CSV table of C-alpha atoms and ligand atoms in Angstrom, one decimal:
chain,number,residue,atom,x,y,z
A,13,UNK,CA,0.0,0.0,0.0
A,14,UNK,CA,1.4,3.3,-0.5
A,15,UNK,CA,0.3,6.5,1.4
A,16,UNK,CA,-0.1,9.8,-0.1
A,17,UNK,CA,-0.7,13.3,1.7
A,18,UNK,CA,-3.3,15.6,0.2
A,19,UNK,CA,-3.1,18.8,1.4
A,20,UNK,CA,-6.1,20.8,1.4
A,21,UNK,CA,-4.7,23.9,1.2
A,22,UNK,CA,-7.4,25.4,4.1
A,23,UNK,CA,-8.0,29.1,3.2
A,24,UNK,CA,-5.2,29.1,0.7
A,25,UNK,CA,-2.4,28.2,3.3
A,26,UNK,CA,-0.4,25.2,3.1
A,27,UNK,CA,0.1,22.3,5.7
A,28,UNK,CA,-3.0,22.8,7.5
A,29,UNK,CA,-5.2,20.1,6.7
A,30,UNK,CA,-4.4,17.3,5.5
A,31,UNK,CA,-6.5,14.5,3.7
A,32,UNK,CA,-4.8,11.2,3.1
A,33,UNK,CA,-4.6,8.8,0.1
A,34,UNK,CA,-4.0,5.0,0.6
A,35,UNK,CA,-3.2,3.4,-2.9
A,36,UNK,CA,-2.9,-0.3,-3.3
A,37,UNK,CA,0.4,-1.2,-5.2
A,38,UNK,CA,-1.4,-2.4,-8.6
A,39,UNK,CA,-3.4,1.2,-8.6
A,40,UNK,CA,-6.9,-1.0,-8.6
A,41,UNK,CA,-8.3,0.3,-5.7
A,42,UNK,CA,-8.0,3.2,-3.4
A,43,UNK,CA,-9.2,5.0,0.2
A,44,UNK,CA,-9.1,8.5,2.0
A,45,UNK,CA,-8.9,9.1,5.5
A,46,UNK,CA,-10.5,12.2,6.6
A,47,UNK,CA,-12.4,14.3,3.7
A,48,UNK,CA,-11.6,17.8,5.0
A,49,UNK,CA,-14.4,20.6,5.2
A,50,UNK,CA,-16.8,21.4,1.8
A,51,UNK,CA,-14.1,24.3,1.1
A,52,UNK,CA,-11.5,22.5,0.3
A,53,UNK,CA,-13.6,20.1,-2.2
A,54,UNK,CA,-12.1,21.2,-4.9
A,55,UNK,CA,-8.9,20.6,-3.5
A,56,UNK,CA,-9.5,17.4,-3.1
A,57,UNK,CA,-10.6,16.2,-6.1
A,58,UNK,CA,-7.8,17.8,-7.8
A,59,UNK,CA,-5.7,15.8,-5.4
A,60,UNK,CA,-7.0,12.6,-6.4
A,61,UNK,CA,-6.8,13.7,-10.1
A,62,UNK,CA,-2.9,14.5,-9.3
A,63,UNK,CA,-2.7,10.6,-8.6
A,64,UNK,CA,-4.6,9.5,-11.1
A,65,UNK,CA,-7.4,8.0,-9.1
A,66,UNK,CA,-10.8,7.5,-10.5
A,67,UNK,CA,-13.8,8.8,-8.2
A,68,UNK,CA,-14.9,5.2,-9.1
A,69,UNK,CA,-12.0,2.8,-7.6
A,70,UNK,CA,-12.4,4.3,-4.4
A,71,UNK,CA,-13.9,1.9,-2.0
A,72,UNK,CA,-13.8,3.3,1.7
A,73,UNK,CA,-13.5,7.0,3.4
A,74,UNK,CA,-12.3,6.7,7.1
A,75,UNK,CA,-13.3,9.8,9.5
A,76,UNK,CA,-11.3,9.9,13.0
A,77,UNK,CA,-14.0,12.3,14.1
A,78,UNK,CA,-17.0,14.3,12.7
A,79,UNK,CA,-15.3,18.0,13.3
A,80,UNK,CA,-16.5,19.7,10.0
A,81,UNK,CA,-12.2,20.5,9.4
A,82,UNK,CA,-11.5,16.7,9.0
A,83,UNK,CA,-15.1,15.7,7.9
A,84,UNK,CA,-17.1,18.4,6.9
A,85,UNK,CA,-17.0,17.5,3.1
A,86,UNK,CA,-18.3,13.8,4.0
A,87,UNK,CA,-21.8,14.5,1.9
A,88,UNK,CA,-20.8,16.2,-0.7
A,89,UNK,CA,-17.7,13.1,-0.9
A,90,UNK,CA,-20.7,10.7,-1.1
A,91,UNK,CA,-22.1,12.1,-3.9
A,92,UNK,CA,-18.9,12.7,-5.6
A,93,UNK,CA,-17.6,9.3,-4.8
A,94,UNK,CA,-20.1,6.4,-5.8
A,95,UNK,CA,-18.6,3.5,-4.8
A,96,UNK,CA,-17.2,4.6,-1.1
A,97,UNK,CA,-18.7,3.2,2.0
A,98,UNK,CA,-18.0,5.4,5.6
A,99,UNK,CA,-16.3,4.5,8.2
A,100,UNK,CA,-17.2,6.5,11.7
A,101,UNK,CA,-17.3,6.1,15.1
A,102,UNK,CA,-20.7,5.3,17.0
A,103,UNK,CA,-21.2,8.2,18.5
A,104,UNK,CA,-20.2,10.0,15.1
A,105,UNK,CA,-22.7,7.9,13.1
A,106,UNK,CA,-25.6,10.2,13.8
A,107,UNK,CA,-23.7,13.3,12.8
A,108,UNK,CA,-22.5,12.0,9.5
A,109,UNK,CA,-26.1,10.7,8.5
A,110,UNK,CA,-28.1,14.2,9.7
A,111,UNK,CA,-25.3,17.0,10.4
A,112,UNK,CA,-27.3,19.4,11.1
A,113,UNK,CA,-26.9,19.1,14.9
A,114,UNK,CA,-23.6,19.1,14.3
A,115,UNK,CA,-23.7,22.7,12.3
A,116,UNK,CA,-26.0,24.3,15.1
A,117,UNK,CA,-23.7,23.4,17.8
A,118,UNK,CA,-20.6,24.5,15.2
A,119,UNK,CA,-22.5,28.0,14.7
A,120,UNK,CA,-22.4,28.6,18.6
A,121,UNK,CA,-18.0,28.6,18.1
A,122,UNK,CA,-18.0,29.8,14.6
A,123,UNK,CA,-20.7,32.2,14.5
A,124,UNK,CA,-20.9,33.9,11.2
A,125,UNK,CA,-17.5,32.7,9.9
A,126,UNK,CA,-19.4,29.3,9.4
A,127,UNK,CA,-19.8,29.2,5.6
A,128,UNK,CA,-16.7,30.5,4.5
A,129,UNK,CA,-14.5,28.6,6.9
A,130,UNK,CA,-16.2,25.4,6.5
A,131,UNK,CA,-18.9,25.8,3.7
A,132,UNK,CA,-22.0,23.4,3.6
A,133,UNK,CA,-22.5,20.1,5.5
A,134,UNK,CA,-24.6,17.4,3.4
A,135,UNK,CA,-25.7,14.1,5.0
A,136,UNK,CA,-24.4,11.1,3.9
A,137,UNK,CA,-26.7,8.2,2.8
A,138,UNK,CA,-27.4,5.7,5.8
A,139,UNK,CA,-26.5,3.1,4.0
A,140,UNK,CA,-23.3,3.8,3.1
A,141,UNK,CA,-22.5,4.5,6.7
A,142,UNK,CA,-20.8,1.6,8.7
A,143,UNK,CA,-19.5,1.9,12.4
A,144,UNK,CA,-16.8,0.8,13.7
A,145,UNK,CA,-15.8,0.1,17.2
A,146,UNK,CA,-12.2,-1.2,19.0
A,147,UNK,CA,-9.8,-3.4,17.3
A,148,UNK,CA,-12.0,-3.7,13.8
A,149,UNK,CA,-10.4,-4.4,10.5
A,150,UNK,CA,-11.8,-3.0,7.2
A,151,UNK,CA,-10.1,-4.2,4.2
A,152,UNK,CA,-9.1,-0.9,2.0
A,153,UNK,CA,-6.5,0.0,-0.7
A,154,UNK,CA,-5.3,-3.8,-1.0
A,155,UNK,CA,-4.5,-3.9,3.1
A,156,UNK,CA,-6.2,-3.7,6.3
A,157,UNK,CA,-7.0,-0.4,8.9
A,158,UNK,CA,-7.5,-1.2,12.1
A,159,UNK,CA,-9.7,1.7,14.3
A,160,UNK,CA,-8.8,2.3,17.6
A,161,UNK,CA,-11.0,4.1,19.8
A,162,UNK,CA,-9.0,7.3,21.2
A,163,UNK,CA,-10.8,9.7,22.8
A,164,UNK,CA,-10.1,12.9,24.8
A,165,UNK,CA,-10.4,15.6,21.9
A,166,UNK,CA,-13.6,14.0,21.0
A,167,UNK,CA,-15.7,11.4,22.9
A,168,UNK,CA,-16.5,9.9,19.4
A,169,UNK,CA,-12.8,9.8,17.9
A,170,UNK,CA,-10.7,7.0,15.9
A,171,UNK,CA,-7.5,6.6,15.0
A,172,UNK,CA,-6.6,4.0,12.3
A,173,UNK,CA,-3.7,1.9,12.3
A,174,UNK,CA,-2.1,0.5,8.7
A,175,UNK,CA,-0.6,-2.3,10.5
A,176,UNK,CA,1.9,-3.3,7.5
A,177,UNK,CA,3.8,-0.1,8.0
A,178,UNK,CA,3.0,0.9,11.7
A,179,UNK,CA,1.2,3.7,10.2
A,180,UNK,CA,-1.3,5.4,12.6
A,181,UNK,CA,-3.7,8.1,11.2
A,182,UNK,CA,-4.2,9.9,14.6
A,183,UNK,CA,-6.7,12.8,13.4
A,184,UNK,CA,-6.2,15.1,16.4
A,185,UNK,CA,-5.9,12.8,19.5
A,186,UNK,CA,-1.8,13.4,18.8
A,187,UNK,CA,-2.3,17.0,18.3
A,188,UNK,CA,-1.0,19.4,15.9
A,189,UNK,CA,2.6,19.6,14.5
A,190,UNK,CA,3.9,21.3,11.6
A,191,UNK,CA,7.1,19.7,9.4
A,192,UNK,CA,10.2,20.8,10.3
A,193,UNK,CA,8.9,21.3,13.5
A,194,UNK,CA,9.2,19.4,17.2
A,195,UNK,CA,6.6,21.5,18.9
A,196,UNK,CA,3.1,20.2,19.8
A,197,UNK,CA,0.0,22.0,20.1
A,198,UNK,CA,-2.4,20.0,21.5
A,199,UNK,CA,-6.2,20.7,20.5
A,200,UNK,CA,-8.5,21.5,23.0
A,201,UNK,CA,-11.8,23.1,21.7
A,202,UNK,CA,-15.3,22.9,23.2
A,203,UNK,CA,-17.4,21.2,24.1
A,204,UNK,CA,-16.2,17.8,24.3
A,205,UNK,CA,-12.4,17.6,25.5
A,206,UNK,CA,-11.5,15.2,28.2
A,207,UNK,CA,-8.0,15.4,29.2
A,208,UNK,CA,-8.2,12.9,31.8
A,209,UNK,CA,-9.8,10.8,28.5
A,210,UNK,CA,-7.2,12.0,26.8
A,211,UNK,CA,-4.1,11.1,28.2
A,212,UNK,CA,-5.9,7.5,28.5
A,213,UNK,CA,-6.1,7.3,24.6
A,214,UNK,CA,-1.9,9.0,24.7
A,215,UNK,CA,-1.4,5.3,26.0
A,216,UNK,CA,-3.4,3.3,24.0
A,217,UNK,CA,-1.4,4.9,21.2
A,218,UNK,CA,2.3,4.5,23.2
A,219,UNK,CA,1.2,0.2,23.6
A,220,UNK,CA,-0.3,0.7,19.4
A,221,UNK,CA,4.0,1.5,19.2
A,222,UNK,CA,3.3,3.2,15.6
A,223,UNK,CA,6.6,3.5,13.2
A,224,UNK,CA,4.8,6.9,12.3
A,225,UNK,CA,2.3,9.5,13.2
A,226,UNK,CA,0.2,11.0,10.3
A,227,UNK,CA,-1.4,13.9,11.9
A,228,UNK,CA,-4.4,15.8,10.1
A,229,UNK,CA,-2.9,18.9,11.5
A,230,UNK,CA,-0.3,18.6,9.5
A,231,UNK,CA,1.9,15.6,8.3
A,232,UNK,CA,4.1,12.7,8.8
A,233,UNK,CA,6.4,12.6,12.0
A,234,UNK,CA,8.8,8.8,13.2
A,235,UNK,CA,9.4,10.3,16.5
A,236,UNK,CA,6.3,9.2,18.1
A,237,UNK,CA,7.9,8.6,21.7
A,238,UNK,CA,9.1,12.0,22.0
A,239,UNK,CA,6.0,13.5,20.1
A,240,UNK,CA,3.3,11.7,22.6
A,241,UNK,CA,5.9,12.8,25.5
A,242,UNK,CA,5.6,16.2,24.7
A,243,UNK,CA,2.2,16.0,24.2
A,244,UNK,CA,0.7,14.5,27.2
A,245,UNK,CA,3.0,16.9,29.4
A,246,UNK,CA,1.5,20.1,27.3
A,247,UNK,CA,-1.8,18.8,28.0
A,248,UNK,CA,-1.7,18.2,32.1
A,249,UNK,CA,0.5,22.0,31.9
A,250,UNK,CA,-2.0,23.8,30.3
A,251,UNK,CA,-4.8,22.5,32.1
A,252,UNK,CA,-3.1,23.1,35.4
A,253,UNK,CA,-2.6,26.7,34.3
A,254,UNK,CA,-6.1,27.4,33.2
A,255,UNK,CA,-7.0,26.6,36.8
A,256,UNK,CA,-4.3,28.2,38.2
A,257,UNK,CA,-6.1,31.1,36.2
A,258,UNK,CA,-9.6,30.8,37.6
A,259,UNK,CA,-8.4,30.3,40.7
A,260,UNK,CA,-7.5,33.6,40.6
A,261,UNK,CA,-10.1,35.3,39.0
A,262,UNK,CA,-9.1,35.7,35.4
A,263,UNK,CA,-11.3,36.1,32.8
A,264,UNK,CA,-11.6,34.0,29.2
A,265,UNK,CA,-9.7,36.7,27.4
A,266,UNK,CA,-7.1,37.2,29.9
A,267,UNK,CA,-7.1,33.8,30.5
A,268,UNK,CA,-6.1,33.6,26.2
A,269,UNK,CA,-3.6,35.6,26.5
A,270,UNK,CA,-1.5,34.4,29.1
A,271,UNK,CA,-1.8,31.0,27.4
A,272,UNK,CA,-0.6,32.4,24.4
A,273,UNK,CA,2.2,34.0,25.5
A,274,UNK,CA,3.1,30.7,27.7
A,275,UNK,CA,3.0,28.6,24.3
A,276,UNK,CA,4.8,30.9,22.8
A,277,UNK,CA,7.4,31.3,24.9
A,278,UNK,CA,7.6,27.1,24.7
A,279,UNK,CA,7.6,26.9,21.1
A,280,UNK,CA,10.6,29.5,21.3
A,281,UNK,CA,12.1,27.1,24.1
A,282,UNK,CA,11.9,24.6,21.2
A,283,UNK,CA,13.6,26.6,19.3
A,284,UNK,CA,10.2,26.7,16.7
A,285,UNK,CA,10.3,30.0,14.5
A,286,UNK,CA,7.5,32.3,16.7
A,287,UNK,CA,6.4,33.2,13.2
A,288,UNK,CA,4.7,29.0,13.0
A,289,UNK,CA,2.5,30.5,15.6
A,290,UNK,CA,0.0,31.8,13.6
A,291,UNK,CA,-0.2,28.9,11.4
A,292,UNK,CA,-0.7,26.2,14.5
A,293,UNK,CA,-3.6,29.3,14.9
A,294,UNK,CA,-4.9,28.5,11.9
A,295,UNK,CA,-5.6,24.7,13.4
A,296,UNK,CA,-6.4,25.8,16.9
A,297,UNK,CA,-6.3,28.7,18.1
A,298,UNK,CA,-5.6,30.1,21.5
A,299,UNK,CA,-9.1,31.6,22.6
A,300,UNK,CA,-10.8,28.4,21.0
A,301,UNK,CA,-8.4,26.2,23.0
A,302,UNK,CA,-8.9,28.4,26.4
A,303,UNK,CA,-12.4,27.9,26.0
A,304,UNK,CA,-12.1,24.2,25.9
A,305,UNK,CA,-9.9,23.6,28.6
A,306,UNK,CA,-12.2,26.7,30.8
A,307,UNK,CA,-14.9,24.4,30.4
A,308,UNK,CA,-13.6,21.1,31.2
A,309,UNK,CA,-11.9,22.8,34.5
A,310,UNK,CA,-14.9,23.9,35.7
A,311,UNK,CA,-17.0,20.7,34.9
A,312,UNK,CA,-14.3,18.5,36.9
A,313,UNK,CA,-14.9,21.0,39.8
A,314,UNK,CA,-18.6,21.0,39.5
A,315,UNK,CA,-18.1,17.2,39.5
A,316,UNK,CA,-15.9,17.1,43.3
B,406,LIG,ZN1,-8.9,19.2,13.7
């Protein structure tokens, strides 16, 4: 099987999404992981064009999560791609087959932004939906994928394992990294982040011991011990801070700040150009993340 990287080119900018191509090694058959949002449609198809793949030969489309920037296109794919069956997980299944829940709750974050960020969401066929739950195989592309439940960013997230190659499609549950870079951002939006989840799924990932992370956000990346390291200190840091923060009073937008100029000043540390900032913005950005990890602080103290 060989792997390709689409990139989406997400308002015009490089290296932020990414959608990825599995070819089998004869070129008969074909499947994507993660369609991207409607706006970048075109940039898909062009993609598969670029590797001469007929909208016919391909059989499967994997989501990790239903997020409208990794599945957002996921109708408008269906209709585009005749012969691919979904893959999803459970809780994702509702979303993919009727999305507009999904949109309402997206419009609360996104507000008016909506369309030209992430353009329409079409459902997708119940019947060419199929779930998948722990540890289940779906042949694609002349291999296998195995999903593995990982949640934390999402209740309702996958990754998918290519086992041939130790290849793990991790969708956001390894956060976001650009190439050339060592520097982890991880991706804390509302409503639905768990870190304690979270750091659960960092593990199931560790024992999963992938030859290579292929993150959505953006690329390939062999370190994977270091990465997940990195990224499950991050996580516990930041959260710590944010309720360092309320403890003390702080409002959401001071609460932003301070967390920007904290990650800033670590992806400095890490010797990361400052300048990358704005594009790890462009895939989570600080007031979206402070919101997320505001409202899990205060739903684990509500919970005590
Ligand atoms: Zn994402």
């Amino acid at each position: 099987m060989k792997i390709e990287i689409i990139d989406l080119d997400f308002k015009n900018t490089q290296q932020v999404i990414a959608s990825f191509l599995l070819l089998s090694d004869d070129g008969s058959s074909a499947a994507i992981i993660e369609t991207g949002p409607t706006t970048c449609l075109e940039r898909l198809t062009t993609g598969l064009k670029d590797h001469g793949v007929a909208h016919e030969d391909i059989g499967q489309v994997f989501v990790t999560h239903i997020h409208l920037d990794h599945a957002g296109a996921s109708g408008h794919v269906s209709e585009l791609l005749p012969n691919a069956t979904f893959y999803v997980h459970e809780v994702g299944y509702p979303h993919l087959v009727d999305p507009s829940k999904l949109v309402k709750s997206a419009t609360r974050i996104y507000g008016e932004g909506m369309d030209e960020l992430w353009g329409e969401a079409r459902p997708v066929p119940e019947d060419r939906v199929v779930v998948l739950k722990e540890g289940e195989e779906t042949e694609a592309a002349g291999g296998v994928l195995v999903a593995h439940d990982t949640p934390g960013h999402a209740y309702h997230h996958l990754a998918y394992l290519e086992p041939d190659s130790g290849s793990l499609f991790t969708g956001d549950v390894a956060g976001i990294r650009l190439p050339g870079q060592s520097y982890v951002r991880p991706p804390t939006p509302p409503p639905e982040i768990d870190v304690e989840a979270w750091v659960g799924s960092i593990n199931h990932v560790r024992q999963l011991d992938p030859a290579s992370l292929w993150l959505t956000h953006f690329g390939r990346y062999e370190d994977a011990g270091r990465h997940l390291g990195e990224l499950e200190q991050r996580l516990q840091d930041w959260l710590l801070f944010v309720e360092g923060q309320l403890d003390e009073g702080a409002g959401r937008e001071e609460i932003s700040e301070e967390l920007k100029a904290k990650g800033d000043a670590e992806m400095l540390a890490e010797g990361a150009d400052p300048a990358q900032s704005e594009h790890y913005d462009m895939a989570g950005s600080y007031p979206m993340l402070t919101d997320g990890l505001m409202r899990y602080a205060t739903r684990r103290r509500e919970k005590r």
